[in-house]
Coordinates of N, CA, C and O in Angstrom, one line a residue:
M1 N 19.8 24.0 6.9 CA 19.7 23.6 5.5 C 19.0 22.5 5.4 O 19.1 21.5 6.2
K2 N 18.2 22.3 4.3 CA 17.3 21.2 4.1 C 18.1 20.2 3.3 O 18.7 20.4 2.3
T3 N 17.9 18.9 3.8 CA 18.6 17.9 3.2 C 17.7 17.2 2.3 O 16.3 17.3 2.4
P4 N 18.0 16.3 1.3 CA 17.0 15.7 0.4 C 16.2 14.8 1.1 O 15.0 14.7 0.8
K5 N 16.7 14.2 2.1 CA 15.7 13.2 3.0 C 14.6 14.1 3.6 O 13.4 13.6 3.7
R6 N 15.0 15.2 4.2 CA 14.0 16.1 5.0 C 12.8 16.5 3.9 O 11.8 16.6 4.0
I7 N 13.6 17.1 2.7 CA 12.6 17.6 1.7 C 11.7 16.4 1.2 O 10.4 16.8 1.1
A8 N 12.2 15.2 1.0 CA 11.2 14.0 0.6 C 10.3 13.8 1.8 O 9.2 13.6 1.6
A9 N 10.7 13.9 3.0 CA 9.8 13.6 4.2 C 8.7 14.6 4.3 O 7.5 14.3 4.3
V10 N 9.0 16.0 3.9 CA 8.1 16.9 4.1 C 7.0 16.8 2.9 O 5.8 16.8 2.9
G11 N 7.6 16.5 1.7 CA 6.8 16.2 0.5 C 5.7 15.0 0.7 O 4.6 15.0 0.3
A12 N 6.4 14.0 1.3 CA 5.4 12.8 1.6 C 4.4 13.1 2.6 O 3.2 12.7 2.4
A13 N 4.7 13.9 3.5 CA 3.8 14.2 4.6 C 2.6 15.2 3.9 O 1.5 14.9 4.0
A14 N 2.9 16.0 2.9 CA 2.0 16.8 2.2 C 1.1 15.8 1.4 O -0.2 16.1 1.4
L15 N 1.8 15.0 0.7 CA 1.0 14.0 -0.1 C 0.0 13.2 0.6 O -1.1 13.0 0.2
L16 N 0.4 12.7 1.8 CA -0.3 11.9 2.6 C -1.8 12.8 3.1 O -2.7 12.2 3.1
A17 N -1.5 13.9 3.4 CA -2.6 14.8 3.7 C -3.7 15.0 2.6 O -4.9 14.9 2.8
V18 N -3.0 15.1 1.3 CA -4.0 15.2 0.2 C -4.6 13.8 0.0 O -5.8 13.6 -0.2
V19 N -3.9 12.7 0.1 CA -4.5 11.3 -0.1 C -5.4 11.1 1.0 O -6.6 10.6 0.8
A20 N -5.2 11.5 2.2 CA -6.2 11.1 3.3 C -7.5 11.9 3.1 O -8.5 11.4 3.2
A21 N -7.4 13.2 2.4 CA -8.6 13.9 2.3 C -9.2 13.4 1.0 O -10.6 13.4 0.9
A22 N -8.5 12.9 0.2 CA -9.2 12.6 -1.2 C -9.8 11.2 -1.2 O -10.9 10.8 -1.9
G23 N -9.1 10.3 -0.6 CA -9.6 8.8 -0.6 C -9.3 8.1 -1.8 O -8.7 8.8 -2.7
S24 N -9.7 6.9 -1.9 CA -9.3 6.0 -3.1 C -10.4 6.2 -4.2 O -11.5 6.1 -3.8
A25 N -10.0 6.3 -5.4 CA -11.1 6.5 -6.5 C -11.4 5.1 -7.0 O -10.5 4.3 -7.2
S26 N -12.6 4.9 -7.3 CA -13.1 3.6 -8.0 C -12.6 2.3 -7.3 O -12.0 1.4 -8.1
A27 N -12.7 2.3 -6.1 CA -12.1 1.2 -5.3 C -13.0 -0.1 -5.7 O -14.0 0.1 -5.9
D28 N -12.4 -1.3 -5.5 CA -13.0 -2.6 -5.9 C -13.2 -3.2 -4.5 O -12.3 -3.8 -3.9
Q29 N -14.4 -3.1 -3.9 CA -14.6 -3.8 -2.7 C -14.6 -5.2 -2.8 O -14.7 -6.0 -1.7
Y30 N -14.7 -5.8 -3.9 CA -14.7 -7.3 -4.0 C -13.5 -7.9 -4.6 O -13.3 -9.2 -4.6
A31 N -12.2 -7.0 -4.6 CA -11.0 -7.5 -5.0 C -10.7 -8.4 -3.7 O -10.8 -8.2 -2.6
P32 N -10.0 -9.7 -4.1 CA -9.6 -10.6 -3.0 C -8.4 -9.9 -2.0 O -7.6 -9.3 -2.6
Y33 N -8.4 -10.4 -0.8 CA -7.4 -9.9 0.1 C -6.0 -10.6 -0.4 O -6.1 -11.5 -1.2
I34 N -5.0 -10.0 0.2 CA -3.7 -10.5 -0.2 C -2.9 -10.7 1.0 O -2.8 -9.9 1.9
G35 N -2.2 -11.9 1.0 CA -1.5 -12.2 2.3 C -1.5 -13.8 2.4 O -1.9 -14.4 1.5
Y36 N -0.9 -14.3 3.3 CA -0.8 -15.7 3.4 C -2.2 -16.2 3.6 O -3.0 -15.7 4.4
G37 N -2.6 -17.4 2.9 CA -3.9 -17.9 3.1 C -4.9 -17.4 2.2 O -6.1 -17.7 2.2
Y38 N -4.5 -16.4 1.4 CA -5.5 -15.7 0.3 C -5.0 -16.1 -1.0 O -3.8 -16.6 -1.2
P39 N -5.9 -15.9 -2.0 CA -5.6 -16.2 -3.5 C -4.4 -15.7 -4.1 O -3.6 -16.1 -4.8
N40 N -4.1 -14.3 -3.7 CA -2.9 -13.6 -4.0 C -2.7 -13.5 -5.6 O -2.0 -14.2 -6.2
T41 N -3.7 -12.8 -6.2 CA -3.7 -12.8 -7.7 C -2.3 -12.1 -8.1 O -1.7 -11.2 -7.3
H42 N -1.7 -12.3 -9.2 CA -0.5 -11.7 -9.6 C -0.5 -10.2 -9.6 O 0.3 -9.6 -9.2
D43 N -1.7 -9.6 -10.3 CA -1.7 -8.2 -10.4 C -1.9 -7.7 -9.0 O -1.4 -6.6 -8.8
G44 N -2.7 -8.2 -8.1 CA -2.8 -7.8 -6.8 C -1.4 -7.6 -6.0 O -1.1 -6.6 -5.3
V45 N -0.6 -8.8 -6.1 CA 0.6 -8.8 -5.3 C 1.6 -7.8 -6.0 O 2.3 -7.0 -5.3
Q46 N 1.5 -7.7 -7.3 CA 2.5 -6.7 -8.1 C 2.0 -5.3 -7.7 O 3.0 -4.4 -7.6
C47 N 0.8 -4.9 -7.6 CA 0.4 -3.6 -7.1 C 0.7 -3.3 -5.7 O 1.2 -2.3 -5.3
V48 N 0.8 -4.3 -4.9 CA 1.3 -4.3 -3.4 C 2.7 -4.0 -3.5 O 3.2 -2.9 -2.8
Q49 N 3.5 -4.6 -4.3 CA 4.8 -4.3 -4.3 C 5.2 -3.0 -4.8 O 6.1 -2.2 -4.4
H50 N 4.4 -2.7 -5.9 CA 4.6 -1.3 -6.4 C 4.2 -0.3 -5.6 O 5.0 0.8 -5.3
A51 N 3.2 -0.3 -4.8 CA 2.8 0.7 -3.7 C 3.8 0.9 -2.7 O 4.3 2.0 -2.4
I52 N 4.3 -0.3 -2.2 CA 5.2 -0.2 -1.0 C 6.6 0.5 -1.6 O 7.1 1.3 -1.0
N53 N 7.0 0.2 -3.1 CA 8.1 0.8 -3.6 C 7.9 2.4 -3.8 O 8.9 3.1 -3.7
N54 N 6.7 2.7 -4.0 CA 6.4 4.2 -4.3 C 6.4 5.0 -3.0 O 6.4 6.0 -3.0
S55 N 6.0 4.3 -1.9 CA 5.7 5.1 -0.6 C 7.0 5.2 0.1 O 8.0 4.6 -0.2
P56 N 7.0 6.1 1.1 CA 8.1 6.3 1.8 C 8.4 5.3 2.9 O 9.0 5.6 3.8
T57 N 7.7 4.2 2.9 CA 7.9 3.0 3.7 C 9.3 2.7 3.9 O 10.1 2.5 2.8
P58 N 9.8 2.7 5.1 CA 11.3 2.3 5.4 C 11.5 0.8 5.1 O 11.7 0.2 6.0
Y59 N 11.4 0.4 4.0 CA 11.7 -1.0 3.6 C 12.4 -0.9 2.1 O 12.3 0.0 1.3
H60 N 13.4 -2.0 1.9 CA 13.9 -2.0 0.7 C 13.0 -2.1 -0.6 O 11.9 -2.5 -0.3
I61 N 13.6 -1.9 -1.7 CA 12.8 -1.9 -2.7 C 12.5 -3.4 -3.1 O 13.4 -4.4 -3.1
L62 N 11.2 -3.8 -3.4 CA 10.8 -5.1 -3.8 C 10.8 -5.4 -5.1 O 10.7 -4.6 -5.9
A63 N 11.1 -6.7 -5.5 CA 10.9 -7.0 -6.9 C 9.4 -7.0 -7.2 O 8.6 -7.5 -6.5
E64 N 9.1 -6.3 -8.3 CA 7.6 -6.2 -8.6 C 7.2 -7.4 -9.5 O 6.9 -7.2 -10.8
D65 N 7.3 -8.7 -9.1 CA 7.2 -9.8 -9.9 C 5.8 -10.5 -9.6 O 5.5 -11.5 -10.3
G66 N 5.0 -9.9 -8.8 CA 3.6 -10.5 -8.5 C 3.6 -11.7 -7.7 O 2.6 -12.5 -7.5
L67 N 4.8 -12.2 -7.1 CA 4.8 -13.3 -6.4 C 4.9 -13.0 -4.8 O 5.7 -12.3 -4.3
F68 N 3.9 -13.6 -4.1 CA 3.8 -13.3 -2.7 C 4.6 -14.3 -1.9 O 4.8 -15.6 -2.2
G69 N 5.4 -13.8 -1.1 CA 6.3 -14.5 -0.2 C 6.8 -13.7 1.0 O 6.2 -12.7 1.3
P70 N 7.8 -14.1 1.8 CA 8.2 -13.5 3.0 C 8.6 -12.1 2.8 O 8.3 -11.2 3.6
D71 N 9.1 -11.7 1.7 CA 9.7 -10.3 1.5 C 8.3 -9.4 1.3 O 8.4 -8.3 1.8
T72 N 7.5 -9.8 0.5 CA 6.3 -8.9 0.3 C 5.6 -8.9 1.6 O 4.9 -7.8 1.9
Y73 N 5.4 -10.0 2.3 CA 4.7 -9.9 3.6 C 5.4 -8.9 4.6 O 4.7 -8.1 5.2
N74 N 6.7 -9.0 4.7 CA 7.5 -8.0 5.5 C 7.3 -6.5 5.0 O 7.2 -5.6 5.7
G75 N 7.2 -6.4 3.6 CA 7.1 -5.1 3.1 C 5.6 -4.8 3.7 O 5.5 -3.3 3.8
I76 N 4.7 -5.4 3.6 CA 3.3 -5.0 3.9 C 3.3 -4.7 5.5 O 2.7 -3.6 5.8
V77 N 3.8 -5.3 6.3 CA 4.0 -5.0 7.6 C 4.6 -3.7 7.9 O 4.4 -2.8 8.6
A78 N 5.7 -3.5 7.1 CA 6.5 -2.2 7.3 C 5.6 -1.1 6.9 O 5.5 0.0 7.5
F79 N 4.8 -1.4 5.7 CA 3.9 -0.3 5.2 C 2.8 0.0 6.3 O 2.5 1.3 6.5
Q80 N 2.3 -1.0 6.8 CA 1.2 -0.6 7.8 C 1.8 0.0 9.0 O 1.2 0.9 9.6
K81 N 3.0 -0.4 9.6 CA 3.6 0.4 10.7 C 3.9 1.8 10.3 O 3.7 2.7 11.1
W82 N 4.4 1.9 9.2 CA 4.7 3.4 8.5 C 3.5 4.1 8.5 O 3.5 5.3 9.2
W83 N 2.5 3.7 8.0 CA 1.2 4.4 7.9 C 0.7 4.8 9.2 O 0.2 5.8 9.5
N84 N 0.7 3.7 10.2 CA 0.1 4.1 11.5 C 1.1 5.1 12.3 O 0.5 6.0 13.0
S85 N 2.4 5.4 11.9 CA 3.2 6.4 12.5 C 2.9 7.8 11.9 O 3.4 8.8 12.5
Q86 N 2.1 7.9 11.0 CA 1.7 9.1 10.3 C 0.5 10.0 10.9 O 0.4 11.0 10.6
G87 N -0.1 9.3 11.9 CA -1.1 9.8 12.6 C -2.5 9.8 11.9 O -3.5 10.5 12.4
F88 N -2.7 8.9 10.9 CA -3.9 8.9 10.3 C -4.7 7.7 11.0 O -4.2 7.1 11.9
Y89 N -5.7 7.2 10.4 CA -6.5 6.1 11.0 C -5.5 4.9 11.0 O -4.7 4.7 10.3
Q90 N -5.7 4.1 12.1 CA -4.7 2.9 12.4 C -5.1 1.8 11.5 O -6.2 1.3 11.5
L91 N -4.0 1.0 10.8 CA -4.2 -0.2 10.3 C -3.9 -1.3 11.2 O -3.0 -1.0 12.1
Q92 N -4.6 -2.4 11.1 CA -4.1 -3.6 11.7 C -2.7 -4.0 11.1 O -2.6 -4.2 9.8
V93 N -1.6 -4.2 11.9 CA -0.4 -4.6 11.4 C -0.4 -6.2 11.4 O -0.1 -6.9 12.5
D94 N -0.8 -6.8 10.3 CA -1.0 -8.2 10.3 C -0.4 -8.8 9.0 O -0.3 -9.9 8.7
G95 N 0.1 -8.0 8.0 CA 0.8 -8.5 6.8 C -0.3 -8.8 5.8 O 0.0 -9.5 4.9
I96 N -1.5 -8.4 5.9 CA -2.6 -8.7 5.1 C -3.1 -7.5 4.4 O -3.3 -6.5 5.2
V97 N -3.3 -7.4 3.1 CA -3.9 -6.4 2.5 C -5.3 -6.7 2.2 O -5.7 -7.4 1.4
G98 N -6.1 -6.0 3.2 CA -7.6 -6.1 3.2 C -8.1 -4.7 2.8 O -7.3 -3.8 2.3
K99 N -9.3 -4.4 3.1 CA -10.0 -3.2 2.6 C -9.4 -1.9 3.3 O -9.2 -0.9 2.7
D100 N -8.9 -2.1 4.5 CA -8.4 -0.9 5.2 C -6.9 -0.5 4.6 O -6.5 0.6 4.4
T101 N -6.2 -1.5 4.6 CA -4.7 -1.5 3.9 C -4.8 -1.1 2.5 O -3.9 -0.4 1.9
G102 N -5.7 -1.7 1.8 CA -5.6 -1.6 0.3 C -6.0 -0.1 -0.1 O -5.4 0.3 -1.1
G103 N -6.8 0.6 0.7 CA -7.2 1.9 0.2 C -5.8 2.8 0.1 O -5.6 3.3 -0.9
P104 N -5.1 2.9 1.2 CA -3.7 3.6 1.1 C -2.9 3.1 0.0 O -2.1 3.9 -0.7
M105 N -2.8 1.8 -0.1 CA -1.9 1.3 -1.1 C -2.3 1.7 -2.5 O -1.4 1.8 -3.5
Q106 N -3.6 1.7 -2.8 CA -4.1 2.1 -4.1 C -3.6 3.5 -4.4 O -3.1 3.9 -5.5
D107 N -3.6 4.4 -3.4 CA -3.2 5.7 -3.7 C -1.6 5.8 -4.0 O -1.1 6.6 -4.8
W108 N -0.8 4.9 -3.4 CA 0.6 4.9 -3.6 C 0.8 4.2 -5.0 O 1.9 4.1 -5.3
A109 N -0.1 3.4 -5.5 CA 0.2 2.8 -6.8 C -0.8 3.3 -7.9 O -1.0 2.8 -9.0
A110 N -1.2 4.6 -7.7 CA -2.2 5.3 -8.6 C -1.5 5.4 -10.0 O -2.3 5.5 -10.9
D111 N -0.1 5.5 -10.2 CA 0.4 5.7 -11.4 C 0.2 4.5 -12.3 O 0.3 4.7 -13.5
W112 N -0.2 3.3 -11.7 CA -0.7 2.2 -12.6 C -2.1 2.2 -12.8 O -2.5 1.2 -13.7
G113 N -2.9 3.1 -12.5 CA -4.2 3.2 -12.8 C -5.1 2.1 -12.5 O -5.0 1.5 -11.5
Y114 N -6.1 1.8 -13.5 CA -7.1 0.9 -13.2 C -6.6 -0.4 -12.8 O -7.3 -1.2 -12.2
K115 N -5.5 -1.0 -13.3 CA -5.0 -2.2 -12.8 C -4.9 -2.5 -11.4 O -5.5 -3.4 -11.0
C116 N -4.5 -1.4 -10.5 CA -4.4 -1.5 -9.2 C -5.6 -1.1 -8.5 O -6.0 -1.6 -7.5
T117 N -6.4 -0.3 -9.2 CA -7.6 0.1 -8.6 C -8.5 -1.2 -8.4 O -9.4 -1.3 -7.4
K118 N -8.4 -2.1 -9.5 CA -9.3 -3.3 -9.6 C -8.6 -4.4 -8.8 O -9.3 -5.4 -8.4
A119 N -7.4 -4.4 -8.4 CA -6.7 -5.5 -8.0 C -6.5 -5.4 -6.5 O -6.3 -6.6 -5.7
L120 N -6.7 -4.1 -5.9 CA -6.4 -4.1 -4.4 C -7.8 -3.9 -3.7 O -8.5 -3.0 -4.2
P121 N -8.1 -4.5 -2.8 CA -9.3 -4.5 -2.0 C -9.4 -3.2 -1.2 O -8.3 -2.6 -0.8
S122 N -10.6 -2.5 -1.2 CA -10.8 -1.4 -0.6 C -12.3 -1.1 -0.5 O -13.1 -1.9 -1.0
Y123 N -12.7 -0.2 0.3 CA -14.1 0.3 0.3 C -14.5 1.1 -0.9 O -13.6 1.7 -1.3
P124 N -15.7 1.1 -1.1 CA -16.1 1.7 -2.3 C -16.0 3.3 -2.1 O -16.1 3.8 -0.9
A125 N -15.6 4.2 -3.0 CA -15.3 5.7 -2.9 C -16.8 6.1 -2.7 O -17.8 5.6 -3.1
P126 N -17.1 7.2 -1.7 CA -18.2 7.7 -1.5 C -19.0 8.4 -2.6 O -18.2 8.7 -3.5

C-alpha cells in the first residue's frame, strides 16, 4: 500500500528529474549571493525561504519574511544536503546560496515567477 509520504517522495523524485533536465529559466547571473557576509536582499532571502518550503527538504517550514538569520541558514544547509542526496550534481554544503545552489532553488520557487528568477543567483540559461 502506498502511503502519502511515499507518493510525495515518488512525485518529488519525478519532478527533480524534470527540473534537472530543464534547468533554470531566465536566471540572473548577477543577483547577489545570499548568506552570512552577503547583502541578503529582502526578495532574495524571501525566495530562498519559499524554495525551501516548497521543496521536500527535511526541514521545518520557514517564515517567508525576507530576513536572513540562523533559521534560514540552517534551511539552506538542509536544502543543500537534501539535494546532494538525490544523486544530481553536488552542491557545496556551506549555507550560502550562490550560482550552484540558486539554480535548483529557482526551480522550487518558480511559482513566484520573475521575482525569484531575478533575486536568486544562478548561471544563465543556455
